[in-house]
mmCIF file with all atom_site columns, C-alpha atoms in Angstrom:
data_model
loop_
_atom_site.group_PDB
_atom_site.id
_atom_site.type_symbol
_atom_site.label_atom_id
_atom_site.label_alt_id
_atom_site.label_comp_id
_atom_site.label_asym_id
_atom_site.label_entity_id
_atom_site.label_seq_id
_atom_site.pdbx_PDB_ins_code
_atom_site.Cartn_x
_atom_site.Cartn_y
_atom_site.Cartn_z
_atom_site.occupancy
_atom_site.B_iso_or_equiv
_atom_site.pdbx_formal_charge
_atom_site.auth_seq_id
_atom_site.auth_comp_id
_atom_site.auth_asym_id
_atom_site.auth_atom_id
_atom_site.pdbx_PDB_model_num
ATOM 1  C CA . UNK B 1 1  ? 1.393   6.172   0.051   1.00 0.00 ? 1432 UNK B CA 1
ATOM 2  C CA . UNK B 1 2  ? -1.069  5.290   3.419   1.00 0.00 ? 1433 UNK B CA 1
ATOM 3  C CA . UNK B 1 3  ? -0.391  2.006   5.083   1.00 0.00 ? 1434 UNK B CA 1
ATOM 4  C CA . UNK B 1 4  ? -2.938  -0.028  3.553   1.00 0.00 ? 1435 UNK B CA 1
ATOM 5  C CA . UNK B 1 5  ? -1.754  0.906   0.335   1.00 0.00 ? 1436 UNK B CA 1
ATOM 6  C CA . UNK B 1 6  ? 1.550   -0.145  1.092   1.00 0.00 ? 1437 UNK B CA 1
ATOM 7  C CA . UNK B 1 7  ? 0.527   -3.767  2.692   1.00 0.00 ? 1438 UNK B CA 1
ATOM 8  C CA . UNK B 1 8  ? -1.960  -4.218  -0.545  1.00 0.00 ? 1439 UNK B CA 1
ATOM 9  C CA . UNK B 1 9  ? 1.003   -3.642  -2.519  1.00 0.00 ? 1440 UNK B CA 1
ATOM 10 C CA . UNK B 1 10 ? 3.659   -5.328  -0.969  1.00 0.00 ? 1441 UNK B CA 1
ATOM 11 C CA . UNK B 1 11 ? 0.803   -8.135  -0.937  1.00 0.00 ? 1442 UNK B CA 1
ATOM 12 C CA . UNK B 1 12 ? -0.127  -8.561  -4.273  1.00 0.00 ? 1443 UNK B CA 1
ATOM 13 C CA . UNK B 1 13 ? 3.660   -8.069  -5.485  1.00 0.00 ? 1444 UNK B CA 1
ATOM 14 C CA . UNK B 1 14 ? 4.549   -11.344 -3.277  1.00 0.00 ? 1445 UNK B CA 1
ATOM 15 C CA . UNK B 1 15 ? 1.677   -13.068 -5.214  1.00 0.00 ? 1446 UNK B CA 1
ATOM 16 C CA . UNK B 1 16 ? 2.683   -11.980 -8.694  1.00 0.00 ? 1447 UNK B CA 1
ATOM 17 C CA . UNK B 1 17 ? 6.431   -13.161 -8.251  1.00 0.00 ? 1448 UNK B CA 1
ATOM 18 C CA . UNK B 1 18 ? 5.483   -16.490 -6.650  1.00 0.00 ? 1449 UNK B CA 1
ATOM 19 C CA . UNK B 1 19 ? 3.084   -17.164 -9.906  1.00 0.00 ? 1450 UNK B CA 1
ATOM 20 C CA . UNK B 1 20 ? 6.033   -16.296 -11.998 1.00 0.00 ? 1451 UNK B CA 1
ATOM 21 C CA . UNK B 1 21 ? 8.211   -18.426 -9.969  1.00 0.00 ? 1452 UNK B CA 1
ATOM 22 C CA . UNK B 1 22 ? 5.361   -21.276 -11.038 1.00 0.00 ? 1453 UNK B CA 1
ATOM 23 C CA . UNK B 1 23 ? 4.403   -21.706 -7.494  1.00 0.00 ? 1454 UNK B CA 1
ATOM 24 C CA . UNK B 1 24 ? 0.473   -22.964 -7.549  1.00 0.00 ? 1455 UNK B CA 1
ATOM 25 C CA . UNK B 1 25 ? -1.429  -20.226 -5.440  1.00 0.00 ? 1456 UNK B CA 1
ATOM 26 C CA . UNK B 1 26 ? -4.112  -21.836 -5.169  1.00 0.00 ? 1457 UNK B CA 1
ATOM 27 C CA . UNK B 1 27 ? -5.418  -25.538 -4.241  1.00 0.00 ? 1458 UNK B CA 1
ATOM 28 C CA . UNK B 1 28 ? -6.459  -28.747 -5.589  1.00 0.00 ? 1459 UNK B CA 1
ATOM 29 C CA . UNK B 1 29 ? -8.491  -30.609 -3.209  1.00 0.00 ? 1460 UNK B CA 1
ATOM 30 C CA . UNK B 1 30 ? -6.155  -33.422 -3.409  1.00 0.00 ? 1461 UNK B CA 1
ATOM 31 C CA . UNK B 1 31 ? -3.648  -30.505 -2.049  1.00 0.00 ? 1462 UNK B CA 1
ATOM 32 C CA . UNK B 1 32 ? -5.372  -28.952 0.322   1.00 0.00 ? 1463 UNK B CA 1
ATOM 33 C CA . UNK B 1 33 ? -2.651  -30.545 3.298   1.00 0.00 ? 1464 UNK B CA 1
ATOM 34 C CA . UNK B 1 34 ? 0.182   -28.282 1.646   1.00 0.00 ? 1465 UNK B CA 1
ATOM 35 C CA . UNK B 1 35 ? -2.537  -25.078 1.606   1.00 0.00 ? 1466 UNK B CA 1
ATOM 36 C CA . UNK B 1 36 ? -2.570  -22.571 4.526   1.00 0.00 ? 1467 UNK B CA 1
ATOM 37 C CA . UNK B 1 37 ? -5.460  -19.827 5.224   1.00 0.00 ? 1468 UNK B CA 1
ATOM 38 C CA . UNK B 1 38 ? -3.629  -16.100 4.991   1.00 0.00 ? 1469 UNK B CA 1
ATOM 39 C CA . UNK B 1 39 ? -6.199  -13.141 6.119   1.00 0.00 ? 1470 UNK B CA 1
ATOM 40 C CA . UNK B 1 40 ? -6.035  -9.578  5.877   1.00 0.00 ? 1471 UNK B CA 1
ATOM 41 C CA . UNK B 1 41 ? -3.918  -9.464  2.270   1.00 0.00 ? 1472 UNK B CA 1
ATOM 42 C CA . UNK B 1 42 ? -7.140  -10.099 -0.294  1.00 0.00 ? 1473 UNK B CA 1
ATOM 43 C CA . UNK B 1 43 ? -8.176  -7.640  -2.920  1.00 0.00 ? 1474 UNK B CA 1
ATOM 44 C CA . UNK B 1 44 ? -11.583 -6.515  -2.348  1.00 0.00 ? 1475 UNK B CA 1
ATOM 45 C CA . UNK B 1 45 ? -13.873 -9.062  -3.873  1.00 0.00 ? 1476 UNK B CA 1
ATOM 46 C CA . UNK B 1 46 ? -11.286 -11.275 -4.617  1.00 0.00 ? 1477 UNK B CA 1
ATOM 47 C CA . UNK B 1 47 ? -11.116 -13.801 -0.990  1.00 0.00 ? 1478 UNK B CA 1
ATOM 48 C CA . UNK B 1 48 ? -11.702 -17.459 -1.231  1.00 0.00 ? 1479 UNK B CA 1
ATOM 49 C CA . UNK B 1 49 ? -14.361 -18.179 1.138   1.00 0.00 ? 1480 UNK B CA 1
ATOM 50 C CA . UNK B 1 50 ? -16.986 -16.806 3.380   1.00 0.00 ? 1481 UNK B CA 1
ATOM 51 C CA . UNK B 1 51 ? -16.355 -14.046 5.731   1.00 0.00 ? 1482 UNK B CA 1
ATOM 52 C CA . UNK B 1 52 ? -17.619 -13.072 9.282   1.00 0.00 ? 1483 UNK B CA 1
ATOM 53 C CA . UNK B 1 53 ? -18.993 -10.548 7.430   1.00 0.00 ? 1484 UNK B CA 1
ATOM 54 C CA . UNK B 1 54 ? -19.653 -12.179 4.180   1.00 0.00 ? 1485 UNK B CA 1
ATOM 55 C CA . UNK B 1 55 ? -21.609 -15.311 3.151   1.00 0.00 ? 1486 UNK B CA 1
ATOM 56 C CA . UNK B 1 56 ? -20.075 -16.281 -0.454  1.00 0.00 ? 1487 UNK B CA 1
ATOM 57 C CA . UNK B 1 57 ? -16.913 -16.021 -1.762  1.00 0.00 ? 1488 UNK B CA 1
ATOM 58 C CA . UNK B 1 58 ? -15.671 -12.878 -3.598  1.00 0.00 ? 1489 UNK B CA 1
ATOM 59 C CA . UNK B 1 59 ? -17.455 -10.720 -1.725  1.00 0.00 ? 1490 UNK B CA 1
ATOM 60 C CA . UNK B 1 60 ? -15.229 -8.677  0.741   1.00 0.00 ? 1491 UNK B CA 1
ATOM 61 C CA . UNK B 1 61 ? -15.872 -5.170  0.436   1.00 0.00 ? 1492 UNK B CA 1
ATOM 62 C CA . UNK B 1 62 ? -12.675 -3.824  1.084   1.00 0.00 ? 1493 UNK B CA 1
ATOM 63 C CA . UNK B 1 63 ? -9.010  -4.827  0.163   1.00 0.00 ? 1494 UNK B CA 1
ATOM 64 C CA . UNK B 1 64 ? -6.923  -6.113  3.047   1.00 0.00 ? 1495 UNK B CA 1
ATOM 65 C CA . UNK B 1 65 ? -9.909  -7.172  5.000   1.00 0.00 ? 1496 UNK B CA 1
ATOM 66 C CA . UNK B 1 66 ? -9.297  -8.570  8.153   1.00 0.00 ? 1497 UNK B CA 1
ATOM 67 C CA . UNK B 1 67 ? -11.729 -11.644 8.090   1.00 0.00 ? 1498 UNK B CA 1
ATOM 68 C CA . UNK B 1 68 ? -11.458 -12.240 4.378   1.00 0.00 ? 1499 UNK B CA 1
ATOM 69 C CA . UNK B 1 69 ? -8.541  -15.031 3.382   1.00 0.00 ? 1500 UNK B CA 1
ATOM 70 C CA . UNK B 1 70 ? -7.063  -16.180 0.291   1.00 0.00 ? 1501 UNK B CA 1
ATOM 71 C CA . UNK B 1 71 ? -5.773  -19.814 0.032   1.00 0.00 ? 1502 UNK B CA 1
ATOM 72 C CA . UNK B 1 72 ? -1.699  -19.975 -0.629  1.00 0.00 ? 1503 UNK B CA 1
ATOM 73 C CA . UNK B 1 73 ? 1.032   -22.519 0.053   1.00 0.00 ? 1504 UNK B CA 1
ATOM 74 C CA . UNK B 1 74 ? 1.899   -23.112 3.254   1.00 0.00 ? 1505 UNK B CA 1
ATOM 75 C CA . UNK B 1 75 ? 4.854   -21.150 4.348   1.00 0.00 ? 1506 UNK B CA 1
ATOM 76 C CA . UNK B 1 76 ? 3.860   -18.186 1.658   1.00 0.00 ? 1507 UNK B CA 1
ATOM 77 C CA . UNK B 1 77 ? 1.641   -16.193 4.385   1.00 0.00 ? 1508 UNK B CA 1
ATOM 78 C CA . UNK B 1 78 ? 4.429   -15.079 6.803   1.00 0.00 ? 1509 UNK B CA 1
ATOM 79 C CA . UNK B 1 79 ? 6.395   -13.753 4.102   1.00 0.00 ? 1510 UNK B CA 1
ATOM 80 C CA . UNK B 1 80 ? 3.836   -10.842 3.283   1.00 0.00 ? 1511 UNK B CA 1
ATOM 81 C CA . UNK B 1 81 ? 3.454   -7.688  4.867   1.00 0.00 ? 1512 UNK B CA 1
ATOM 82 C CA . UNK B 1 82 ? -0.006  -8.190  7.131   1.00 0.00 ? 1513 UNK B CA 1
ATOM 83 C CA . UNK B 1 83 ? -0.846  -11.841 6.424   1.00 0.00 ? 1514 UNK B CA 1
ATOM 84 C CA . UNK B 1 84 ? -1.821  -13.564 9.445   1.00 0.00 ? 1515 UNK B CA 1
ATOM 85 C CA . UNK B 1 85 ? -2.389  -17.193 9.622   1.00 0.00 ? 1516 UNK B CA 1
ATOM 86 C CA . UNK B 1 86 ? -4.846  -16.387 12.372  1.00 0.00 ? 1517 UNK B CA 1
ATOM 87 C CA . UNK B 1 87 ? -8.281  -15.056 11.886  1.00 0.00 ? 1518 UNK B CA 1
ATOM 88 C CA . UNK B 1 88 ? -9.538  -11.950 13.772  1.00 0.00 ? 1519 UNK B CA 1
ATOM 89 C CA . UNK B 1 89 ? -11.398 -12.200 17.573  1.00 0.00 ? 1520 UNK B CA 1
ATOM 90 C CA . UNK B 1 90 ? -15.239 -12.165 16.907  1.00 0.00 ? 1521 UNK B CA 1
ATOM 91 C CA . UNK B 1 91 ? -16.884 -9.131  18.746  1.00 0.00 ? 1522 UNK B CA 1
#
């Protein structure tokens, strides 16, 4: 298994056990203070918000896209393999 498949993986495992731990992955607006931003781990298609590359929602093109972020709760992002609280430089 590449790299990428591995950090998908280890991603989306780490998503699956905190929804089966009952931990809300995503955000209320009335909860947005206990939501952080964690790029690079989204299934293609499956982000929360515009990219650099992007202009909607859903639309990254590939999975673990750098720009693209999902929404999870705060503390959730440094625990997976290639989530980074940060987003990318722009060129």
């Amino acid at each position: 298994m590449n790299n990428t498949n591995t950090l998908v993986t280890t991603a989306l495992v780490s998503l699956i056990t905190l929804g089966a731990l009952g931990v809300q992955s995503t955000a209320n607006a009335a909860d947005k203070k206990d939501v952080e931003k964690c790029y690079g781990v989204a299934k293609a298609g499956k982000n929360d918000c515009k990219t650099m590359s992007n202009a909607c929602a859903g639309h990254s093109v590939s999975d673990a896209q750098a720009d693209a972020f999902i929404a999870l709760p705060k503390g959730t992002c440094e625990r997976i393999a290639g989530g980074s609280l940060e987003a990318p430089a722009t060129k």
